[in-house]
Coordinates of C-alpha atoms and ligand atoms in Angstrom, one line a residue:
X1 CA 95.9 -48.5 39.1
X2 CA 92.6 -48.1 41.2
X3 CA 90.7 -51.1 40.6
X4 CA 87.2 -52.1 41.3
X5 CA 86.4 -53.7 44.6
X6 CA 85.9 -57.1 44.6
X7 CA 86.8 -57.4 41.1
X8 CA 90.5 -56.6 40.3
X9 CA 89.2 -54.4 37.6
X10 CA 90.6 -51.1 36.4
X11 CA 88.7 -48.8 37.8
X12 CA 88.6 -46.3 34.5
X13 CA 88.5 -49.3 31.8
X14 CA 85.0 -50.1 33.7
X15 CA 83.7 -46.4 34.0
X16 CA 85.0 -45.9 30.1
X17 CA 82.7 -48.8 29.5
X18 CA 79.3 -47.4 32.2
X19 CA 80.4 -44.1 29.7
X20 CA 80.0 -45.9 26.4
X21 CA 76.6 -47.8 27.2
X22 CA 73.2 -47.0 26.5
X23 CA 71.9 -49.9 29.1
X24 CA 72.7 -49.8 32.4
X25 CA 76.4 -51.2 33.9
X26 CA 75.4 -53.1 37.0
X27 CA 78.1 -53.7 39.9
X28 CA 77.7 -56.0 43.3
X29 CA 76.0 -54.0 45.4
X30 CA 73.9 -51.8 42.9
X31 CA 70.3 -52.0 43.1
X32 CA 69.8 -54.0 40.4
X33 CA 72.8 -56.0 41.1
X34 CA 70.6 -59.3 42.8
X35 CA 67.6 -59.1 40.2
X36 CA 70.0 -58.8 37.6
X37 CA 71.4 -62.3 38.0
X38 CA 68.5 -64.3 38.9
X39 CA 67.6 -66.7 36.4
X40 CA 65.1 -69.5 36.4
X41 CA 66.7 -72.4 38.3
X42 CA 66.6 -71.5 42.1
X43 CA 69.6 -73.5 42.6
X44 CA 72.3 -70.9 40.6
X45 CA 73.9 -68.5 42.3
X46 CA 76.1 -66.8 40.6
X47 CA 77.8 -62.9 41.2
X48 CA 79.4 -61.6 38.1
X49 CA 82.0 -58.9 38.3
X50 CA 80.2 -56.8 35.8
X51 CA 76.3 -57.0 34.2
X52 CA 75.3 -54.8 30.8
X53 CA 72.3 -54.9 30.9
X54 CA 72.3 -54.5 27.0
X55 CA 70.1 -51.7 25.2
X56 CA 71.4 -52.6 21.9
X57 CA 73.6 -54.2 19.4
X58 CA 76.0 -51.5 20.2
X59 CA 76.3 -52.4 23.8
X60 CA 76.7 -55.6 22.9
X61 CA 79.7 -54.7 20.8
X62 CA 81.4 -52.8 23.9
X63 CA 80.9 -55.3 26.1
X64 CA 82.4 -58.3 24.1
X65 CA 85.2 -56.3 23.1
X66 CA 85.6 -55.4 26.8
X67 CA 85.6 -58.9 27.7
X68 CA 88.1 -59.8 25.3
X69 CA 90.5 -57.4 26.3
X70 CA 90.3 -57.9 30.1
X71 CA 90.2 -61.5 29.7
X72 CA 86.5 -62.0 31.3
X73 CA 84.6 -65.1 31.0
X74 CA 81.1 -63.9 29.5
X75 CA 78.1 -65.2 30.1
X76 CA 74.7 -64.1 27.5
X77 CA 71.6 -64.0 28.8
X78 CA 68.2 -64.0 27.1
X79 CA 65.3 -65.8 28.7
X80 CA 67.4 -67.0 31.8
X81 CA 65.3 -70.1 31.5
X82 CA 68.3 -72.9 30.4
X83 CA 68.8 -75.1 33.7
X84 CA 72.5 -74.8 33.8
X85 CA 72.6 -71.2 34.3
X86 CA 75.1 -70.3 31.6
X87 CA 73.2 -67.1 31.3
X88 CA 75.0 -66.1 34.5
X89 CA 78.7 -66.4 35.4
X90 CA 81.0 -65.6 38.9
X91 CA 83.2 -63.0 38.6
X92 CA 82.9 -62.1 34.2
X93 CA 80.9 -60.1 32.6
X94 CA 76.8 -60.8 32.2
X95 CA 75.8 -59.8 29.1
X96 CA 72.2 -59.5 29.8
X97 CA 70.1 -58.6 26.8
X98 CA 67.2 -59.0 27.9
X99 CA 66.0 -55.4 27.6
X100 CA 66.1 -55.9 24.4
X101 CA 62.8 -56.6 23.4
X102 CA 61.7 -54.9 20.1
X103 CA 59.7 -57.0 17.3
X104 CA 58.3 -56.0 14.3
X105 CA 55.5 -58.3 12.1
X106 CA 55.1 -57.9 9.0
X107 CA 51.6 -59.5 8.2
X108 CA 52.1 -58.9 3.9
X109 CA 55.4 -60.9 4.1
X110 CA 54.6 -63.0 6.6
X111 CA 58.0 -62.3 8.9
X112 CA 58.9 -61.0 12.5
X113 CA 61.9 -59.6 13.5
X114 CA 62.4 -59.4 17.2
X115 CA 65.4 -58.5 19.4
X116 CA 67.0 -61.8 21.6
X117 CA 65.4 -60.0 25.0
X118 CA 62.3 -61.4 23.3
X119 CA 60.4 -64.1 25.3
X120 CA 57.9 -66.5 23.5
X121 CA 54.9 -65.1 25.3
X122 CA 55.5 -61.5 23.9
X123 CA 56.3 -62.6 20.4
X124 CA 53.4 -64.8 20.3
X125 CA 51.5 -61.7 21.7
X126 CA 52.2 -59.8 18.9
X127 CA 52.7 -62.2 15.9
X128 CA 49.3 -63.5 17.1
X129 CA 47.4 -59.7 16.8
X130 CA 48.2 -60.6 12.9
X131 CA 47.0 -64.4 13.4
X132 CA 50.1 -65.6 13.6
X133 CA 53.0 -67.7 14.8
X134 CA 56.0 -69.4 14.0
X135 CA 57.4 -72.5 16.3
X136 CA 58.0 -71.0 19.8
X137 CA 58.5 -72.6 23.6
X138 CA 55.7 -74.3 25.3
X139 CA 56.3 -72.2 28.4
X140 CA 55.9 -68.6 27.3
X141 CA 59.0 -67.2 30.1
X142 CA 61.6 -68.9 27.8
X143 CA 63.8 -66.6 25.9
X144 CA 63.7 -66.8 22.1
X145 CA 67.3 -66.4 21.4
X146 CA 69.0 -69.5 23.8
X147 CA 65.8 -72.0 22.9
X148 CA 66.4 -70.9 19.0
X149 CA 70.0 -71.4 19.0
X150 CA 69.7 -75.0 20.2
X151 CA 66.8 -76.3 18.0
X152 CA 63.3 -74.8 19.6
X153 CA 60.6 -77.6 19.6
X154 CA 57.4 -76.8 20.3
X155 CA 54.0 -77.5 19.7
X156 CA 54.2 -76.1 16.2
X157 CA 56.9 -78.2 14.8
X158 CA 55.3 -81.2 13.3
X159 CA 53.5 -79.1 11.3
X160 CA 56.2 -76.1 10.4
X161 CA 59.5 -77.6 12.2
X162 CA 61.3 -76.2 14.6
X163 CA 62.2 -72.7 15.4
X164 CA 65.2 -73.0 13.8
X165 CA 63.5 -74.5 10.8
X166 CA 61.5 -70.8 10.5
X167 CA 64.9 -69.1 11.3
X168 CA 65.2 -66.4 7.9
X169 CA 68.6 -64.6 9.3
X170 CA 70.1 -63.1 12.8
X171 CA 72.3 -60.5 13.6
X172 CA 75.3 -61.6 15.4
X173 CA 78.4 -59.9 17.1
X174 CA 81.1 -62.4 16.9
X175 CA 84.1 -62.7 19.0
X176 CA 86.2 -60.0 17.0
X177 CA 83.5 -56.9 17.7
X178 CA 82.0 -57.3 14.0
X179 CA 78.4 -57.3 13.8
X180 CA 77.5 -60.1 10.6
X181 CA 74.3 -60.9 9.3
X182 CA 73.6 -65.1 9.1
X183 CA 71.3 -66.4 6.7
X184 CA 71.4 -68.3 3.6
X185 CA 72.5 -65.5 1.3
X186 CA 75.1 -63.8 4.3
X187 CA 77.8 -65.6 5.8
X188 CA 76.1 -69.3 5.1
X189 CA 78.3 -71.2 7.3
X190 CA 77.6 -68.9 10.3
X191 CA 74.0 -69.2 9.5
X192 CA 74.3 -72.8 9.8
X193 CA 75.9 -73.0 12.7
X194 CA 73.7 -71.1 14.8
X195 CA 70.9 -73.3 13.9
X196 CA 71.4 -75.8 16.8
X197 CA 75.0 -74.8 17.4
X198 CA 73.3 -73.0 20.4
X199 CA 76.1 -69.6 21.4
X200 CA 79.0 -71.2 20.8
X201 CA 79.4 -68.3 17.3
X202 CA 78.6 -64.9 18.9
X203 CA 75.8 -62.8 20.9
X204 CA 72.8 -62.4 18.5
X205 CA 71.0 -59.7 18.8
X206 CA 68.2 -60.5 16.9
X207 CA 66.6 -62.5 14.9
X208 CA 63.7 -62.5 12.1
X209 CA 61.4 -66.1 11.7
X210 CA 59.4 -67.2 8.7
X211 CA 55.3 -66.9 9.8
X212 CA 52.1 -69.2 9.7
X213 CA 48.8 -68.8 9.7
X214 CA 47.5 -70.3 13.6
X215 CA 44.6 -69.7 15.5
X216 CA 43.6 -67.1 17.3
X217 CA 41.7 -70.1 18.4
X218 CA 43.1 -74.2 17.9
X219 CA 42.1 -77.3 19.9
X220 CA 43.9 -78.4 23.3
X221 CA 44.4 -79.0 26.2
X222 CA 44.7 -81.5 29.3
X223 CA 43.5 -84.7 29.8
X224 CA 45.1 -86.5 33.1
X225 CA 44.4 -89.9 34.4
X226 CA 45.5 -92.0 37.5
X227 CA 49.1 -93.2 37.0
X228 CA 47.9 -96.8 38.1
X229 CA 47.1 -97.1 34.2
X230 CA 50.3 -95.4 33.2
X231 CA 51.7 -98.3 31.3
X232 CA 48.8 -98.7 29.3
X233 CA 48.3 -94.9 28.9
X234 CA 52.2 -95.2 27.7
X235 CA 51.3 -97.7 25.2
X236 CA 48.1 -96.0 23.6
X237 CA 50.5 -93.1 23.2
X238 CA 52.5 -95.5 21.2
X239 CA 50.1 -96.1 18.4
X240 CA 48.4 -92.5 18.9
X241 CA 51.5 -90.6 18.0
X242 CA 52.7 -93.5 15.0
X243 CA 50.3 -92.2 13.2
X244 CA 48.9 -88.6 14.1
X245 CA 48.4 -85.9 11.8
X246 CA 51.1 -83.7 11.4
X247 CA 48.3 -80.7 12.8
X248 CA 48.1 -82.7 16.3
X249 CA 51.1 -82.4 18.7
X250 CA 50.6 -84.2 22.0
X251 CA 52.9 -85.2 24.6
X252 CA 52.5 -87.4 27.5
X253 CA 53.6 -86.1 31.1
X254 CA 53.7 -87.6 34.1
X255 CA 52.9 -85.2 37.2
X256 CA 51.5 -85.3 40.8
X257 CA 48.5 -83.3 40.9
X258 CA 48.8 -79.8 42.6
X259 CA 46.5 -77.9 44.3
X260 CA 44.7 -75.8 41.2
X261 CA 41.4 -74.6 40.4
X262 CA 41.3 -77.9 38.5
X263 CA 42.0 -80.3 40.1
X264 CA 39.5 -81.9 42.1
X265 CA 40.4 -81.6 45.9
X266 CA 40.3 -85.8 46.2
X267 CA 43.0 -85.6 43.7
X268 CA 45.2 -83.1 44.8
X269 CA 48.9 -85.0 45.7
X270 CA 47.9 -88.4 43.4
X271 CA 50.1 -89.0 41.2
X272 CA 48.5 -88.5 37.3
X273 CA 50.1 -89.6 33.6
X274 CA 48.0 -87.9 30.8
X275 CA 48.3 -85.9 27.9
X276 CA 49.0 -82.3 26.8
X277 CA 48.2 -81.7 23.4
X278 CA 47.5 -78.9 20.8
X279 CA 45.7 -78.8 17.4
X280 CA 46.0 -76.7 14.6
X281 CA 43.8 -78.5 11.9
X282 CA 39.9 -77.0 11.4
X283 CA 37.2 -77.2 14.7
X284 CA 36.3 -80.4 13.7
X285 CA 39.4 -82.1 12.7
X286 CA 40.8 -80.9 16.6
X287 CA 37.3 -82.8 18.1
X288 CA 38.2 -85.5 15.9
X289 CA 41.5 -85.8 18.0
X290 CA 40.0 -85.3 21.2
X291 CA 37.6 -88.7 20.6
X292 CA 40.4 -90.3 19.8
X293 CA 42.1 -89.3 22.9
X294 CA 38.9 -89.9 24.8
X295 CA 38.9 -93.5 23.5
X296 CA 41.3 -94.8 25.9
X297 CA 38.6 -93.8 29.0
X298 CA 37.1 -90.9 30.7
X299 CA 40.2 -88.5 31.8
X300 CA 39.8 -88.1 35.6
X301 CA 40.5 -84.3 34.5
X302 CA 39.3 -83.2 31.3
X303 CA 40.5 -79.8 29.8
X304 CA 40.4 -80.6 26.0
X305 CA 38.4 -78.1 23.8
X306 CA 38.7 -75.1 21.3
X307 CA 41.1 -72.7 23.1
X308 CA 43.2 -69.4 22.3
X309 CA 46.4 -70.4 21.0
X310 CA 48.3 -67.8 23.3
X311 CA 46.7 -70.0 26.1
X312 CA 48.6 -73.0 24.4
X313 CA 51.3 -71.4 24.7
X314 CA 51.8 -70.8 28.8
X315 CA 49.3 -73.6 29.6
X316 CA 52.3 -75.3 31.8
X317 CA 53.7 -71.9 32.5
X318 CA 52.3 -72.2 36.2
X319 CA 54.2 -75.7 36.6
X320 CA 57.7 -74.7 36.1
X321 CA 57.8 -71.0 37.3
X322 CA 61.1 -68.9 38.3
X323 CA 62.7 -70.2 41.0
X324 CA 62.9 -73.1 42.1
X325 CA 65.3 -75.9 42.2
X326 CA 66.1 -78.2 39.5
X327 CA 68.1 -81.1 37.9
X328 CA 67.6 -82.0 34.5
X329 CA 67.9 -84.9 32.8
X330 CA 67.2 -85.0 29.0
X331 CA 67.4 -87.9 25.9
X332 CA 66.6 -88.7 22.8
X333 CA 64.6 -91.9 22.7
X334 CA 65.2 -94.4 19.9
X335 CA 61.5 -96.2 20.6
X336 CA 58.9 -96.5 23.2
X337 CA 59.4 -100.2 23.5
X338 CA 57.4 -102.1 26.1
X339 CA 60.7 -102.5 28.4
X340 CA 61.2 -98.6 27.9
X341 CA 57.5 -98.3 29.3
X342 CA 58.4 -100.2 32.4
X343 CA 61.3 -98.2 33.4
X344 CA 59.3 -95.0 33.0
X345 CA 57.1 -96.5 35.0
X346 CA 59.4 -98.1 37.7
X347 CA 61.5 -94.8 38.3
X348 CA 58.2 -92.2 38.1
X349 CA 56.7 -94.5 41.1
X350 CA 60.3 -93.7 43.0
X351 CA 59.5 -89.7 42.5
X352 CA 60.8 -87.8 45.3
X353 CA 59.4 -84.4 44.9
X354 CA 55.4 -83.6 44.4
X355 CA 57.0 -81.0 41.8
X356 CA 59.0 -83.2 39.7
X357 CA 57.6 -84.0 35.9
X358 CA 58.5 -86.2 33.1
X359 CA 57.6 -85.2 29.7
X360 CA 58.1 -87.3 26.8
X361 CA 57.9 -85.3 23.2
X362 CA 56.9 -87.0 19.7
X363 CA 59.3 -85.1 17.3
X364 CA 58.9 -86.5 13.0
X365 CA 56.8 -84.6 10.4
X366 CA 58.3 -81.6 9.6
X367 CA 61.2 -81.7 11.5
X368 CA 62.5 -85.0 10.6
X369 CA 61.5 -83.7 7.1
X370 CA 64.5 -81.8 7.2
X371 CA 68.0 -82.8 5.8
X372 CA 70.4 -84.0 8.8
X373 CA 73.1 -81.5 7.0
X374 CA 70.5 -78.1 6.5
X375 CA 71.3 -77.3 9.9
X376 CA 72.8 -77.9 12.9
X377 CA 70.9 -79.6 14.9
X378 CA 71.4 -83.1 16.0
X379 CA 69.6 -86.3 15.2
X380 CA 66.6 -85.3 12.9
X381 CA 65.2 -88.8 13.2
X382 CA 64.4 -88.7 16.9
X383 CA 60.9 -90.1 17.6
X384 CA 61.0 -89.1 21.0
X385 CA 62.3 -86.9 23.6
X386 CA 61.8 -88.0 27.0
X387 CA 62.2 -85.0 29.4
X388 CA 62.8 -85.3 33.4
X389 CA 62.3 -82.4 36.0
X390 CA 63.3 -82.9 38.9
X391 CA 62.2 -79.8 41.1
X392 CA 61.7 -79.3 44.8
X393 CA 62.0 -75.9 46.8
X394 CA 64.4 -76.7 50.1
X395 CA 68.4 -76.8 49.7
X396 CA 68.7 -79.0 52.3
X397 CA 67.3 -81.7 50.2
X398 CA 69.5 -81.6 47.1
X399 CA 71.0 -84.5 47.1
X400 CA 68.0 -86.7 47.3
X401 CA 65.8 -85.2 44.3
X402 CA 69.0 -84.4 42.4
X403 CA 69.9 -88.5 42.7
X404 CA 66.6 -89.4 41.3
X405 CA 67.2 -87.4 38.2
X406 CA 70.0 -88.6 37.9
X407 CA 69.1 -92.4 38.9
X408 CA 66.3 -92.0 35.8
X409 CA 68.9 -90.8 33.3
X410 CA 70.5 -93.7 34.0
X411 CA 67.9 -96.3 33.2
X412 CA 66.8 -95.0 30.2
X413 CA 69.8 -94.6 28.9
X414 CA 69.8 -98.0 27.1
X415 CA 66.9 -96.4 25.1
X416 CA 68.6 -93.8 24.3
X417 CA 70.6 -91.7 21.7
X418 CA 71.6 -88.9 21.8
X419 CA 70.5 -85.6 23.6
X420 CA 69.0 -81.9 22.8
X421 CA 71.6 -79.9 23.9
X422 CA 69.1 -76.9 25.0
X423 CA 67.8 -79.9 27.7
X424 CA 71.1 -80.8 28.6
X425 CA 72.5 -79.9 32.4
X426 CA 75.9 -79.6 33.2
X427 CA 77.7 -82.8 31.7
X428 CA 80.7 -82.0 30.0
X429 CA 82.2 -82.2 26.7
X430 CA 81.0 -86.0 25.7
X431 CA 77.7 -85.1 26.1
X432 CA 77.6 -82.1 24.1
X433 CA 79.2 -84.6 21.4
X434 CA 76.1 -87.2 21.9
X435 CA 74.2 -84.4 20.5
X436 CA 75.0 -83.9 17.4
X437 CA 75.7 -86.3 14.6
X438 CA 80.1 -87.0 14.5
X439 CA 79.6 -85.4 10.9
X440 CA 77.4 -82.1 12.7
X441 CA 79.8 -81.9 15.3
X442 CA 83.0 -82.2 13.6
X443 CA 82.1 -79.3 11.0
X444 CA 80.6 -77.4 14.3
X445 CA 84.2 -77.3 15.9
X446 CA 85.8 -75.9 12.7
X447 CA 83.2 -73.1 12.3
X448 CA 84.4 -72.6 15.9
X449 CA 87.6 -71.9 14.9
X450 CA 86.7 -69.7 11.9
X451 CA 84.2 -67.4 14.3
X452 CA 85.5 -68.0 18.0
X453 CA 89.1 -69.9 18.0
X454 CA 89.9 -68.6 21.0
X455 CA 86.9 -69.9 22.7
X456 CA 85.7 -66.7 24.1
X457 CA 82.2 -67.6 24.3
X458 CA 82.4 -70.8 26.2
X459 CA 80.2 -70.9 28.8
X460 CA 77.4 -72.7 27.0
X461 CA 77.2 -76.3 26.2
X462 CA 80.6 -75.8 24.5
X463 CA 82.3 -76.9 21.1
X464 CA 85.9 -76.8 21.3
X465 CA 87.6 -74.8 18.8
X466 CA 89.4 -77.5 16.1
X467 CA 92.8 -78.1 16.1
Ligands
LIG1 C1 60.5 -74.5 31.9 C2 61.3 -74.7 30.6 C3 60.6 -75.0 29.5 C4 61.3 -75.3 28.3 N1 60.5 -75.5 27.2 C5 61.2 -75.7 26.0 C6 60.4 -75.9 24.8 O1 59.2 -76.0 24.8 N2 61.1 -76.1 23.7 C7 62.5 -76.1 23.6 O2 63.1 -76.2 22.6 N3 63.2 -75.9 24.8 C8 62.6 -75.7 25.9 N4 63.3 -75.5 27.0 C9 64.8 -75.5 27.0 C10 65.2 -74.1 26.5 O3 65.2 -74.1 25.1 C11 66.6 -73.8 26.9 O4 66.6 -73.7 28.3 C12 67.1 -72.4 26.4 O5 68.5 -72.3 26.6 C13 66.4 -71.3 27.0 O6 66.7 -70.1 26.3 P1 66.8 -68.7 27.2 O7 67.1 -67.6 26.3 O8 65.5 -68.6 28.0 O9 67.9 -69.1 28.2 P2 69.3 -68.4 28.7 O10 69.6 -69.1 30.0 O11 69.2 -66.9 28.8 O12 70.3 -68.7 27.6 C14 70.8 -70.1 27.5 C15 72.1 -70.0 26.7 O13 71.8 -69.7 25.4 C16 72.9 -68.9 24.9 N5 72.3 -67.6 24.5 C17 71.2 -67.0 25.1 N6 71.0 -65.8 24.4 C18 71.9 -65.7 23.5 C19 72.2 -64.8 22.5 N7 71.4 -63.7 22.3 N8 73.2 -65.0 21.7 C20 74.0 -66.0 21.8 N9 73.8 -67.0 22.7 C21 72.8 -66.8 23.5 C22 73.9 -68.7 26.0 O14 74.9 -69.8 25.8 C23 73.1 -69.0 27.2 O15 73.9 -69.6 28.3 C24 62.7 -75.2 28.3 C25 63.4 -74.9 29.4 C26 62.7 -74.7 30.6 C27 63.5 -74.4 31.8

C-alpha cells in the first residue's frame, strides 16, 4: 500500500477523500499547510496529518467518517480562539470549519442562522444591520460555535442570558456520519447536551439564536485607575454589581497600561484596575450608570459614553490578539469577600508579564434565571467569574509567567467553585467534573454514550463515555 509521507496513510483512502471534498484537503508542506493550523495561543504547535478545511456539512460528513475508519484523532476548529488548542491536533485530522461562514437574519422573526466558521464580529456585523444581537463574545475573533457549546457569556447575558440561553437549534454530525437537528422539538437530549456540553456530541455545523433588539448605539466603555486603590476599587465593585440593573454589565480588570492612543504617555507601563462595562438601557439610564461609576473618583482614563455596540463588542480585541503566549487560569467565585480582595491584590502586584490581565465577570440576572437542569451548563448560581491571562511573547520565559498563572489559581482557589469549562486550560478529567454540577455531569457522560460511546471526539475538555 503507498501511503502518505509522514503520515502512514493510504495514499488512495486520502486522495478518495481530496476527491469527495468541496473545501480544500491540506497536507504538511502545502501552502496552506502552516496558516491552516495556527490558532490563537502562540504557544501551540501542532502538525496534523490531514486539514479539511470544511466548505460544508457534507465535508464534514467525509471527514468524520474518514476519521473513524482510519482511526484518527480529530480535532474541530471554529474560532481557534480556546487556549488549549483543541482546535488543532498532531498527526489526526483538523477539521477546520472555519470557511464556513454563511448567516442569514431574519429581522420579522427575530432569528439568525449562521454556519460554526462564524466569528462574533461578523454575526454581530450582520445581525446588527437589522439592530440586532443576541449574547456573543466580548472579543469579536472568537468563534461562535466552541464559545456557544460551552456556555457564551458576554456582555448581553444579564439581560438575555447566555448564548446558549438564545440557542433555537444546531445542525450536528454525530460520530456515526448522520447529520441530526438539536433543539427542543428534535432530538431533545442532544439539544441539551450541546448547551454547555461544549463538542463532546458531534461537529455542528450551524447554528440559529433567538434575537434582541440592541443598539446600534448603547453606553460603555473604560474607566481605569491606579491599582494603588485596587482593593477599594474591588470593594465598590462589590456593592455596584449586588445590585445593578440587569441592562448594565461591567466587569473589573486588572491591566498594565500599554502604549495606546489612550493612554497618557506618564502612564504607559503602570499598572491600572478599572472597569469595562456596557449598557443597554435608554441614553439616560447608561449616564445614570456612568455617575455611578464616576462616584468612586475621577478615572485616570476615562472612555465611558454613548458608543456603537459593534465597538462593544472588540473593544478588548486589541489586548488579546493572535498569537501570543498564554496560560489560563479560570474559576467560578463563590463571593468577593474582603480576604478574596486581598489575594487578588497580593498575586496582581507579583504580575510577571506587562501583557498579563485579570478579569473578573458578574454573572446572575438572566442567566442564573435559568433552571440548573434546562441545560447543560454548570453552576447557574455563580456570582463571579474571576479570569487570569497570563501572556508574554518570548519562549524562553515560559516557565516563569506560566508559574504565576498557575501560582494565582492556586490562591483563589479557596474562593472558588467550580470552573467554565470554555476558560479551562489543559487540566484533566477532575476539572472538567468541577464544572458541571455531579447531577449535569453524570447525565452528560450517558448522552456520551448514546451519541459518541466510542469517544471519537475527545480532544476537547472531555466527558468520558458511561460505563
Ligand atoms: C481572547 C479570548 C476571549 C474570550 N472571551 C470570551 C467571552 O467573552 N465569553 C465566553 O464565553 N468565552 C470567551 N472566551 C473563551 C471561549 O469561549 C473559548 O475559548 C471557545 O472555545 C472559543 O471558541 P472558538 O470556536 O473560537 O474556539 P476553537 O478553539 O476553534 O474551538 C474550541 C473547541 O470547541 C469545540 N468546537 C469548536 N467548533 C466546534 C463545532 N463546530 N462543533 C463541535 N465542537 C466544536 C472543539 O472541541 C474545539 O476544540 C474567550 C477566549 C479567548 C481566548
Amino acid at each position: 500500500m503507498a501511503t502518505v509521507a509522514g503520515t502512514g496513510l493510504d495514499a488512495a483512502a486520502v486522495e478518495a477523500l481530496r476527491a469527495a471534498v468541496r473545501g480544500a484537503l491540506l497536507r504538511p508542506g502545502d501552502a496552506d499547510y502552516d496558516a491552516a493550523r495556527r490558532v490563537w495561543n502562540g504557544m501551540i504547535d501542532r502538525r496534523p496529518a490531514l486539514i479539511a478545511r470544511c466548505a460544508g456539512a457534507a465535508d464534514v460528513i467525509k471527514g468524520v467518517a474518514f476519521a473513524r475508519e482510519h482511526g484518527l484523532l480529530v480535532a474541530v476548529r471554529g474560532g481557534g480562539h480556546n487556549v488549549t488548542g483543541n482546535a488543532v491536533c498532531d498527526d489526526g485530522l483538523m477539521l477546520d470549519l472555519s470557511p464556513m461562514k454563511g448567516i442569514r437574519v431574519d429581522p420579522a422573526r427575530l432569528t439568525v442562522r449562521a454556519e460554526a466558521g462564524v466569528t462574533w464580529g461578523e454575526l454581530d456585523r450582520e445581525t446588527q444591520a437589522f439592530g440586532l444581537a443576541t449574547t456573543g463574545g466580548q472579543v469579536s475573533t472568537t468563534g461562535i460555535a466552541g464559545l456557544t457549546l460551552g456556555g457564551g457569556i458576554g456582555w448581553l447575558m444579564r439581560k438575555y442570558g447566555l448564548a446558549i440561553d438564545n440557542l433555537l437549534s444546531a445542525d450536528v454530525v454525530t460520530a456515526d456520519g448522520r447529520l441530526l437537528t438539536a433543539s427542543a422539538d428534535e432530538n431533545p437530549d442532544l439539544f441539551w447536551g450541546i448547551r454547555g456540553g461544549g463538542g463532546n456530541f458531534g461537529v455542528v455545523t450551524s447554528f440559529e439564536y433567538r434575537l434582541h433588539r440592541v443598539g446600534p448605539m448603547i453606553t460603555g466603555g473604560m474607566a481605569l485607575y491606579p491599582a494603588a486603590r485596587a482593593a477599594e476599587l474591588l470593594r465598590f465593585f462589590r456593592a455596584l454589581t449586588a445590585d445593578a440593573p440587569e441592562d448594565l454589565n461591567v466587569v473589573l480588570a486588572f491591566l498594565t497600561a500599554p502604549p495606546a492612543p489612550f493612554v497618557p504617555p506618564e502612564l504607559v507601563g503602570t499598572p491600572l484596575v478599572g472597569f469595562a462595562l456596557g449598557h443597554l438601557g435608554t441614553p439616560e439610564e447608561g449616564q445614570v450608570a456612568i455617575e455611578r461609576i464616576r462616584a468612586f473618583g475621577a478615572p485616570a482614563i476615562d472612555l465611558l459614553g454613548p458608543m456603537p455596540y459593534t465597538a462593544l463588542q472588540s473593544m478588548t480585541d486589541g489586548a488579546l490578539p493572535f498569537g501570543l503566549r498564554v496560560y489560563l487560569k479560570s474559576s467560578h467565585l463563590t463571593g468577593l469577600d474582603d480576604a478574596l480582595i486581598d489575594t487578588v491584590v497580593r498575586q496582581m502586584q507579583a504580575v510577571t508579564s506587562p501583557l498579563s490581565q485579570v478579569v473578573i465577570v458578574p454573572l446572575g440576572g438572566a442567566v442564573a434565571r435559568v433552571a440548573d437542569d434546562a441545560t447543560a451548563f454548570g453552576r447557574r448560581d455563580t456570582p463571579y467569574d474571576i479570569v487570569v491571562f497570563s501572556v508574554w511573547t518570548e519562549p524562553g520565559e515560559d516557565e516563569r509567567h506560566m508559574r504565576w498563572g498557575r501560582d494565582f489559581g492556586e490562591a483563589v482557589r479557596p474562593f472558588a467553585r467550580g470552573v467554565y469549562v470554555n476558560e479551562m486550560g489543559v487540566e484533566g478529567e477532575e476539572r472538567v467534573r468541577e464544572a458541571y454540577t455531579p447531577a449535569t455531569y453524570q447525565r452528560l457522560a450517558a448522552l456520551k454514550r448514546t451519541y459518541d460511546p466510542d469517544n471519537l471526539f475527545r480532544l476537547n475538555q472531555n466527558i468520558a463515555p458511561a460505563g
